[in-house]
Amino acid sequence: MKIGQMTKNQKEGKVMNLKNIVNHAPAQIKKDFTFRTHEKGSLILHPDEQNDYLFILTTGMAEVYRQSYVGTMFSLYIYHSYSCFGEIEIFNENIKTLGVIAKQKCETIAIHKEKVFEWMKSDFDFNLYIVKQLASKLTLSSDIAAKLSLLTVSDRVLLSIHNHYKMGDLHTLTKQILSSEVCAPIRSLNRSIAQCVSEGLIVYKDKKFHVNSITKLEKHVESYSLS
């Protein structure tokens, strides 16, 4: 099971619970729902922004990216219909957003935090759902951070390149940026890049990184899955 993905039963349980909660939301809350549509590949939330809204994904699939404490970029969550995100930031103004990308055409409901707090006061099921979401994400983030610290420099290099490829900005990745992301000096980074090139996983030419075989790279990255 990959990062942030759930078993079929878990997913069905979450869908049923949140969909039911949304359908039975108090009228004074529902009137302030903001419905939005997001095209495939677009950012639902930009990284490092202030966010005052809870987002409920009602249709489609979205993916969340974050930068770990060691600097590596990686995919953190996969959201399916009737999942929510943005709840962490609305409880702490010092926390900035993670990037949330629409992997399919998505529809969301945006709810301002003041209305979220009002809803939590009046609906125990909604309140319980939010608390469980916060606890689940805290546990998952801690586990991933611990596992990332055990990866070799080469593994972190491939993980970072893989995620830049998925985000469509691999052409902007430089050795300096990669060195910062994987927390490794250039000399160590050069050895790891040479190793990855010799294994046929990536190409480094004219100061640009290229993926030699995305299938082969994904297979390698999945071998040290952070789930």
PDB file of C-alpha atoms in Angstrom:
ATOM      1  CA  MET A   1       0.000   0.000   0.000  1.00  0.00           C
ATOM      2  CA  LYS A   2       1.488   3.370  -1.032  1.00  0.00           C
ATOM      3  CA  ILE A   3       1.720   6.549   1.008  1.00  0.00           C
ATOM      4  CA  GLY A   4      -1.683   7.849   2.055  1.00  0.00           C
ATOM      5  CA  GLN A   5      -3.629   5.113   0.290  1.00  0.00           C
ATOM      6  CA  MET A   6      -6.262   3.111   2.154  1.00  0.00           C
ATOM      7  CA  THR A   7      -7.644  -0.379   1.910  1.00  0.00           C
ATOM      8  CA  LYS A   8     -10.946  -0.794   0.078  1.00  0.00           C
ATOM      9  CA  ASN A   9     -12.882  -1.192   3.336  1.00  0.00           C
ATOM     10  CA  GLN A  10     -11.212   1.840   4.922  1.00  0.00           C
ATOM     11  CA  LYS A  11     -11.931   3.952   1.864  1.00  0.00           C
ATOM     12  CA  GLU A  12     -15.576   2.870   1.678  1.00  0.00           C
ATOM     13  CA  GLY A  13     -15.997   3.573   5.397  1.00  0.00           C
ATOM     14  CA  LYS A  14     -14.556   7.082   5.065  1.00  0.00           C
ATOM     15  CA  VAL A  15     -16.687   7.818   1.997  1.00  0.00           C
ATOM     16  CA  MET A  16     -19.869   6.688   3.709  1.00  0.00           C
ATOM     17  CA  ASN A  17     -19.094   8.592   6.916  1.00  0.00           C
ATOM     18  CA  LEU A  18     -18.074  11.957   5.471  1.00  0.00           C
ATOM     19  CA  LYS A  19     -20.660  11.915   2.687  1.00  0.00           C
ATOM     20  CA  ASN A  20     -23.381  11.276   5.219  1.00  0.00           C
ATOM     21  CA  ILE A  21     -22.039  14.014   7.505  1.00  0.00           C
ATOM     22  CA  VAL A  22     -21.934  16.525   4.631  1.00  0.00           C
ATOM     23  CA  ASN A  23     -25.440  15.617   3.463  1.00  0.00           C
ATOM     24  CA  HIS A  24     -26.783  16.193   6.977  1.00  0.00           C
ATOM     25  CA  ALA A  25     -24.846  19.375   7.712  1.00  0.00           C
ATOM     26  CA  PRO A  26     -26.905  22.118   9.440  1.00  0.00           C
ATOM     27  CA  ALA A  27     -28.659  24.485   7.049  1.00  0.00           C
ATOM     28  CA  GLN A  28     -26.769  27.524   8.386  1.00  0.00           C
ATOM     29  CA  ILE A  29     -23.504  25.765   7.512  1.00  0.00           C
ATOM     30  CA  LYS A  30     -24.594  24.512   4.090  1.00  0.00           C
ATOM     31  CA  LYS A  31     -25.580  27.992   2.913  1.00  0.00           C
ATOM     32  CA  ASP A  32     -21.933  29.031   3.209  1.00  0.00           C
ATOM     33  CA  PHE A  33     -20.531  26.101   1.228  1.00  0.00           C
ATOM     34  CA  THR A  34     -18.411  27.274  -1.728  1.00  0.00           C
ATOM     35  CA  PHE A  35     -18.400  24.790  -4.608  1.00  0.00           C
ATOM     36  CA  ARG A  36     -15.338  24.717  -6.850  1.00  0.00           C
ATOM     37  CA  THR A  37     -14.164  22.744  -9.903  1.00  0.00           C
ATOM     38  CA  HIS A  38     -10.484  21.982 -10.544  1.00  0.00           C
ATOM     39  CA  GLU A  39      -9.125  20.740 -13.856  1.00  0.00           C
ATOM     40  CA  LYS A  40      -6.712  17.796 -13.980  1.00  0.00           C
ATOM     41  CA  GLY A  41      -3.165  18.931 -13.246  1.00  0.00           C
ATOM     42  CA  SER A  42      -4.185  22.179 -11.572  1.00  0.00           C
ATOM     43  CA  LEU A  43      -3.233  23.153  -8.036  1.00  0.00           C
ATOM     44  CA  ILE A  44      -6.132  23.097  -5.583  1.00  0.00           C
ATOM     45  CA  LEU A  45      -3.853  24.520  -2.899  1.00  0.00           C
ATOM     46  CA  HIS A  46      -0.526  26.214  -3.548  1.00  0.00           C
ATOM     47  CA  PRO A  47       2.313  25.286  -1.182  1.00  0.00           C
ATOM     48  CA  ASP A  48       3.408  27.627   1.620  1.00  0.00           C
ATOM     49  CA  GLU A  49       0.286  29.769   1.599  1.00  0.00           C
ATOM     50  CA  GLN A  50      -1.977  30.866   4.443  1.00  0.00           C
ATOM     51  CA  ASN A  51      -5.195  28.853   4.395  1.00  0.00           C
ATOM     52  CA  ASP A  52      -8.437  29.589   6.232  1.00  0.00           C
ATOM     53  CA  TYR A  53     -10.577  26.916   4.572  1.00  0.00           C
ATOM     54  CA  LEU A  54     -11.417  23.267   4.988  1.00  0.00           C
ATOM     55  CA  PHE A  55     -11.708  21.533   1.619  1.00  0.00           C
ATOM     56  CA  ILE A  56     -13.951  18.523   1.104  1.00  0.00           C
ATOM     57  CA  LEU A  57     -13.178  16.606  -2.084  1.00  0.00           C
ATOM     58  CA  THR A  58     -16.508  15.362  -3.445  1.00  0.00           C
ATOM     59  CA  THR A  59     -15.398  14.121  -6.879  1.00  0.00           C
ATOM     60  CA  GLY A  60     -12.067  13.024  -8.346  1.00  0.00           C
ATOM     61  CA  MET A  61      -8.631  12.284  -6.921  1.00  0.00           C
ATOM     62  CA  ALA A  62      -6.016  14.667  -5.518  1.00  0.00           C
ATOM     63  CA  GLU A  63      -2.435  14.249  -4.363  1.00  0.00           C
ATOM     64  CA  VAL A  64      -0.555  16.121  -1.648  1.00  0.00           C
ATOM     65  CA  TYR A  65       3.151  16.892  -1.815  1.00  0.00           C
ATOM     66  CA  ARG A  66       5.383  18.032   1.006  1.00  0.00           C
ATOM     67  CA  GLN A  67       9.030  18.598   1.793  1.00  0.00           C
ATOM     68  CA  SER A  68      10.403  16.482   4.622  1.00  0.00           C
ATOM     69  CA  TYR A  69      12.550  17.783   7.436  1.00  0.00           C
ATOM     70  CA  VAL A  70      15.596  16.465   5.536  1.00  0.00           C
ATOM     71  CA  GLY A  71      14.506  18.416   2.474  1.00  0.00           C
ATOM     72  CA  THR A  72      13.298  15.588   0.239  1.00  0.00           C
ATOM     73  CA  MET A  73      10.155  16.201  -1.804  1.00  0.00           C
ATOM     74  CA  PHE A  74       7.649  13.360  -1.735  1.00  0.00           C
ATOM     75  CA  SER A  75       4.016  12.488  -2.182  1.00  0.00           C
ATOM     76  CA  LEU A  76       2.277  12.350   1.172  1.00  0.00           C
ATOM     77  CA  TYR A  77      -1.413  11.609   0.627  1.00  0.00           C
ATOM     78  CA  ILE A  78      -3.737  10.395  -2.082  1.00  0.00           C
ATOM     79  CA  TYR A  79      -7.249  11.739  -1.606  1.00  0.00           C
ATOM     80  CA  HIS A  80     -10.357  10.185  -3.113  1.00  0.00           C
ATOM     81  CA  SER A  81     -13.979  11.345  -3.151  1.00  0.00           C
ATOM     82  CA  TYR A  82     -15.238  12.493   0.230  1.00  0.00           C
ATOM     83  CA  SER A  83     -11.889  13.101   1.818  1.00  0.00           C
ATOM     84  CA  CYS A  84     -10.938  16.422   3.360  1.00  0.00           C
ATOM     85  CA  PHE A  85      -7.790  18.526   3.599  1.00  0.00           C
ATOM     86  CA  GLY A  86      -6.783  21.914   4.957  1.00  0.00           C
ATOM     87  CA  GLU A  87      -7.930  21.066   8.473  1.00  0.00           C
ATOM     88  CA  ILE A  88      -4.440  21.258   9.983  1.00  0.00           C
ATOM     89  CA  GLU A  89      -3.791  24.859   8.914  1.00  0.00           C
ATOM     90  CA  ILE A  90      -7.088  26.208  10.233  1.00  0.00           C
ATOM     91  CA  PHE A  91      -6.135  25.141  13.767  1.00  0.00           C
ATOM     92  CA  ASN A  92      -2.681  26.728  13.630  1.00  0.00           C
ATOM     93  CA  GLU A  93      -2.090  29.992  11.769  1.00  0.00           C
ATOM     94  CA  ASN A  94       1.680  29.393  11.795  1.00  0.00           C
ATOM     95  CA  ILE A  95       1.369  26.303   9.575  1.00  0.00           C
ATOM     96  CA  LYS A  96       1.451  26.908   5.840  1.00  0.00           C
ATOM     97  CA  THR A  97      -0.253  24.790   3.209  1.00  0.00           C
ATOM     98  CA  LEU A  98       1.141  21.800   1.369  1.00  0.00           C
ATOM     99  CA  GLY A  99       0.680  21.620  -2.389  1.00  0.00           C
ATOM    100  CA  VAL A 100      -2.499  19.791  -3.406  1.00  0.00           C
ATOM    101  CA  ILE A 101      -2.744  18.773  -7.070  1.00  0.00           C
ATOM    102  CA  ALA A 102      -5.826  17.542  -8.916  1.00  0.00           C
ATOM    103  CA  LYS A 103      -4.858  14.166 -10.416  1.00  0.00           C
ATOM    104  CA  GLN A 104      -8.250  14.013 -12.128  1.00  0.00           C
ATOM    105  CA  LYS A 105     -10.933  16.630 -12.675  1.00  0.00           C
ATOM    106  CA  CYS A 106     -12.047  17.392  -9.115  1.00  0.00           C
ATOM    107  CA  GLU A 107     -14.911  19.092  -7.349  1.00  0.00           C
ATOM    108  CA  THR A 108     -14.539  20.478  -3.846  1.00  0.00           C
ATOM    109  CA  ILE A 109     -16.525  22.229  -1.152  1.00  0.00           C
ATOM    110  CA  ALA A 110     -14.598  25.025   0.587  1.00  0.00           C
ATOM    111  CA  ILE A 111     -15.730  26.000   4.088  1.00  0.00           C
ATOM    112  CA  HIS A 112     -14.282  28.945   6.022  1.00  0.00           C
ATOM    113  CA  LYS A 113     -12.744  27.996   9.360  1.00  0.00           C
ATOM    114  CA  GLU A 114     -15.273  29.996  11.370  1.00  0.00           C
ATOM    115  CA  LYS A 115     -18.039  27.877   9.849  1.00  0.00           C
ATOM    116  CA  VAL A 116     -15.974  24.730  10.454  1.00  0.00           C
ATOM    117  CA  PHE A 117     -15.736  25.594  14.161  1.00  0.00           C
ATOM    118  CA  GLU A 118     -19.470  26.318  14.285  1.00  0.00           C
ATOM    119  CA  TRP A 119     -20.187  22.992  12.587  1.00  0.00           C
ATOM    120  CA  MET A 120     -17.943  21.130  15.029  1.00  0.00           C
ATOM    121  CA  LYS A 121     -19.835  22.629  17.968  1.00  0.00           C
ATOM    122  CA  SER A 122     -23.196  21.467  16.661  1.00  0.00           C
ATOM    123  CA  ASP A 123     -22.346  18.058  15.165  1.00  0.00           C
ATOM    124  CA  PHE A 124     -20.477  15.446  17.223  1.00  0.00           C
ATOM    125  CA  ASP A 125     -19.946  13.126  14.226  1.00  0.00           C
ATOM    126  CA  PHE A 126     -18.278  15.903  12.235  1.00  0.00           C
ATOM    127  CA  ASN A 127     -16.203  16.900  15.253  1.00  0.00           C
ATOM    128  CA  LEU A 128     -15.080  13.284  15.739  1.00  0.00           C
ATOM    129  CA  TYR A 129     -14.207  12.942  12.051  1.00  0.00           C
ATOM    130  CA  ILE A 130     -11.947  16.008  12.142  1.00  0.00           C
ATOM    131  CA  VAL A 131     -10.174  14.822  15.313  1.00  0.00           C
ATOM    132  CA  LYS A 132      -9.551  11.394  13.754  1.00  0.00           C
ATOM    133  CA  GLN A 133      -8.179  13.036  10.604  1.00  0.00           C
ATOM    134  CA  LEU A 134      -5.732  15.127  12.625  1.00  0.00           C
ATOM    135  CA  ALA A 135      -4.553  12.115  14.637  1.00  0.00           C
ATOM    136  CA  SER A 136      -4.132   9.977  11.512  1.00  0.00           C
ATOM    137  CA  LYS A 137      -2.061  12.569   9.654  1.00  0.00           C
ATOM    138  CA  LEU A 138       0.160  13.238  12.661  1.00  0.00           C
ATOM    139  CA  THR A 139       0.960   9.532  12.962  1.00  0.00           C
ATOM    140  CA  LEU A 140       1.570   9.083   9.236  1.00  0.00           C
ATOM    141  CA  SER A 141       3.840  12.132   9.003  1.00  0.00           C
ATOM    142  CA  SER A 142       5.938  10.925  11.943  1.00  0.00           C
ATOM    143  CA  ASP A 143       6.324   7.458  10.437  1.00  0.00           C
ATOM    144  CA  ILE A 144       7.370   8.823   7.047  1.00  0.00           C
ATOM    145  CA  ALA A 145       9.920  11.213   8.575  1.00  0.00           C
ATOM    146  CA  ALA A 146      11.502   8.330  10.492  1.00  0.00           C
ATOM    147  CA  LYS A 147      11.708   6.121   7.385  1.00  0.00           C
ATOM    148  CA  LEU A 148      13.165   8.910   5.234  1.00  0.00           C
ATOM    149  CA  SER A 149      16.043   9.331   7.661  1.00  0.00           C
ATOM    150  CA  LEU A 150      17.077   5.707   6.980  1.00  0.00           C
ATOM    151  CA  LEU A 151      17.306   6.057   3.191  1.00  0.00           C
ATOM    152  CA  THR A 152      20.690   6.259   1.462  1.00  0.00           C
ATOM    153  CA  VAL A 153      21.663   9.396  -0.463  1.00  0.00           C
ATOM    154  CA  SER A 154      21.079   7.534  -3.747  1.00  0.00           C
ATOM    155  CA  ASP A 155      17.597   6.499  -2.641  1.00  0.00           C
ATOM    156  CA  ARG A 156      16.765  10.084  -1.639  1.00  0.00           C
ATOM    157  CA  VAL A 157      18.095  11.335  -4.974  1.00  0.00           C
ATOM    158  CA  LEU A 158      15.858   8.949  -6.908  1.00  0.00           C
ATOM    159  CA  LEU A 159      12.863   9.757  -4.711  1.00  0.00           C
ATOM    160  CA  SER A 160      13.346  13.479  -5.291  1.00  0.00           C
ATOM    161  CA  ILE A 161      13.845  13.073  -9.057  1.00  0.00           C
ATOM    162  CA  HIS A 162      10.776  10.830  -9.245  1.00  0.00           C
ATOM    163  CA  ASN A 163       8.594  13.400  -7.513  1.00  0.00           C
ATOM    164  CA  HIS A 164       9.913  16.298  -9.611  1.00  0.00           C
ATOM    165  CA  TYR A 165       9.120  14.177 -12.687  1.00  0.00           C
ATOM    166  CA  LYS A 166       5.576  13.593 -11.413  1.00  0.00           C
ATOM    167  CA  MET A 167       5.131  17.307 -10.676  1.00  0.00           C
ATOM    168  CA  GLY A 168       6.343  18.193 -14.176  1.00  0.00           C
ATOM    169  CA  ASP A 169       9.231  20.433 -13.104  1.00  0.00           C
ATOM    170  CA  LEU A 170      12.194  18.078 -13.490  1.00  0.00           C
ATOM    171  CA  HIS A 171      13.668  20.456 -16.068  1.00  0.00           C
ATOM    172  CA  THR A 172      14.146  23.063 -13.304  1.00  0.00           C
ATOM    173  CA  LEU A 173      16.030  20.719 -10.973  1.00  0.00           C
ATOM    174  CA  THR A 174      19.716  21.557 -10.532  1.00  0.00           C
ATOM    175  CA  LYS A 175      22.447  19.845  -8.528  1.00  0.00           C
ATOM    176  CA  GLN A 176      22.335  22.714  -6.057  1.00  0.00           C
ATOM    177  CA  ILE A 177      18.595  22.291  -5.481  1.00  0.00           C
ATOM    178  CA  LEU A 178      18.924  18.507  -5.300  1.00  0.00           C
ATOM    179  CA  SER A 179      21.804  18.816  -2.823  1.00  0.00           C
ATOM    180  CA  SER A 180      19.585  20.920  -0.577  1.00  0.00           C
ATOM    181  CA  GLU A 181      16.608  18.578  -0.928  1.00  0.00           C
ATOM    182  CA  VAL A 182      18.499  15.414  -0.040  1.00  0.00           C
ATOM    183  CA  CYS A 183      20.766  17.128   2.508  1.00  0.00           C
ATOM    184  CA  ALA A 184      23.999  15.903   0.961  1.00  0.00           C
ATOM    185  CA  PRO A 185      27.173  17.777  -0.093  1.00  0.00           C
ATOM    186  CA  ILE A 186      27.900  18.052  -3.823  1.00  0.00           C
ATOM    187  CA  ARG A 187      30.756  15.514  -3.669  1.00  0.00           C
ATOM    188  CA  SER A 188      28.490  12.875  -2.122  1.00  0.00           C
ATOM    189  CA  LEU A 189      25.681  13.866  -4.471  1.00  0.00           C
ATOM    190  CA  ASN A 190      27.913  13.425  -7.521  1.00  0.00           C
ATOM    191  CA  ARG A 191      28.788   9.877  -6.458  1.00  0.00           C
ATOM    192  CA  SER A 192      25.112   9.023  -5.987  1.00  0.00           C
ATOM    193  CA  ILE A 193      24.137  10.544  -9.344  1.00  0.00           C
ATOM    194  CA  ALA A 194      26.897   8.566 -11.076  1.00  0.00           C
ATOM    195  CA  GLN A 195      25.631   5.391  -9.414  1.00  0.00           C
ATOM    196  CA  CYS A 196      22.032   6.047 -10.505  1.00  0.00           C
ATOM    197  CA  VAL A 197      23.184   6.803 -14.060  1.00  0.00           C
ATOM    198  CA  SER A 198      25.257   3.590 -14.192  1.00  0.00           C
ATOM    199  CA  GLU A 199      22.202   1.624 -13.097  1.00  0.00           C
ATOM    200  CA  GLY A 200      20.265   3.068 -16.026  1.00  0.00           C
ATOM    201  CA  LEU A 201      17.681   4.810 -13.835  1.00  0.00           C
ATOM    202  CA  ILE A 202      18.397   8.425 -14.814  1.00  0.00           C
ATOM    203  CA  VAL A 203      20.375  10.504 -17.299  1.00  0.00           C
ATOM    204  CA  TYR A 204      22.329  13.637 -16.410  1.00  0.00           C
ATOM    205  CA  LYS A 205      23.351  15.631 -19.474  1.00  0.00           C
ATOM    206  CA  ASP A 206      23.997  19.330 -20.096  1.00  0.00           C
ATOM    207  CA  LYS A 207      23.267  20.024 -16.416  1.00  0.00           C
ATOM    208  CA  LYS A 208      19.755  18.578 -16.770  1.00  0.00           C
ATOM    209  CA  PHE A 209      18.215  15.455 -15.234  1.00  0.00           C
ATOM    210  CA  HIS A 210      16.169  13.052 -17.331  1.00  0.00           C
ATOM    211  CA  VAL A 211      14.338   9.852 -16.453  1.00  0.00           C
ATOM    212  CA  ASN A 212      15.678   6.993 -18.540  1.00  0.00           C
ATOM    213  CA  SER A 213      12.718   4.692 -17.822  1.00  0.00           C
ATOM    214  CA  ILE A 214       9.833   5.848 -15.645  1.00  0.00           C
ATOM    215  CA  THR A 215       8.695   2.238 -15.228  1.00  0.00           C
ATOM    216  CA  LYS A 216      12.105   1.174 -13.962  1.00  0.00           C
ATOM    217  CA  LEU A 217      12.400   4.249 -11.715  1.00  0.00           C
ATOM    218  CA  GLU A 218       8.952   3.741 -10.183  1.00  0.00           C
ATOM    219  CA  LYS A 219       9.733   0.083  -9.527  1.00  0.00           C
ATOM    220  CA  HIS A 220      12.910   1.102  -7.723  1.00  0.00           C
ATOM    221  CA  VAL A 221      11.184   3.813  -5.662  1.00  0.00           C
ATOM    222  CA  GLU A 222       8.386   1.428  -4.708  1.00  0.00           C
ATOM    223  CA  SER A 223      10.969  -1.023  -3.374  1.00  0.00           C
ATOM    224  CA  TYR A 224      11.500   1.317  -0.438  1.00  0.00           C
ATOM    225  CA  SER A 225       7.910   2.491  -0.211  1.00  0.00           C
ATOM    226  CA  LEU A 226       7.303   4.872   2.701  1.00  0.00           C
ATOM    227  CA  SER A 227       3.819   3.501   3.412  1.00  0.00           C
TER     228      SER A 227
END
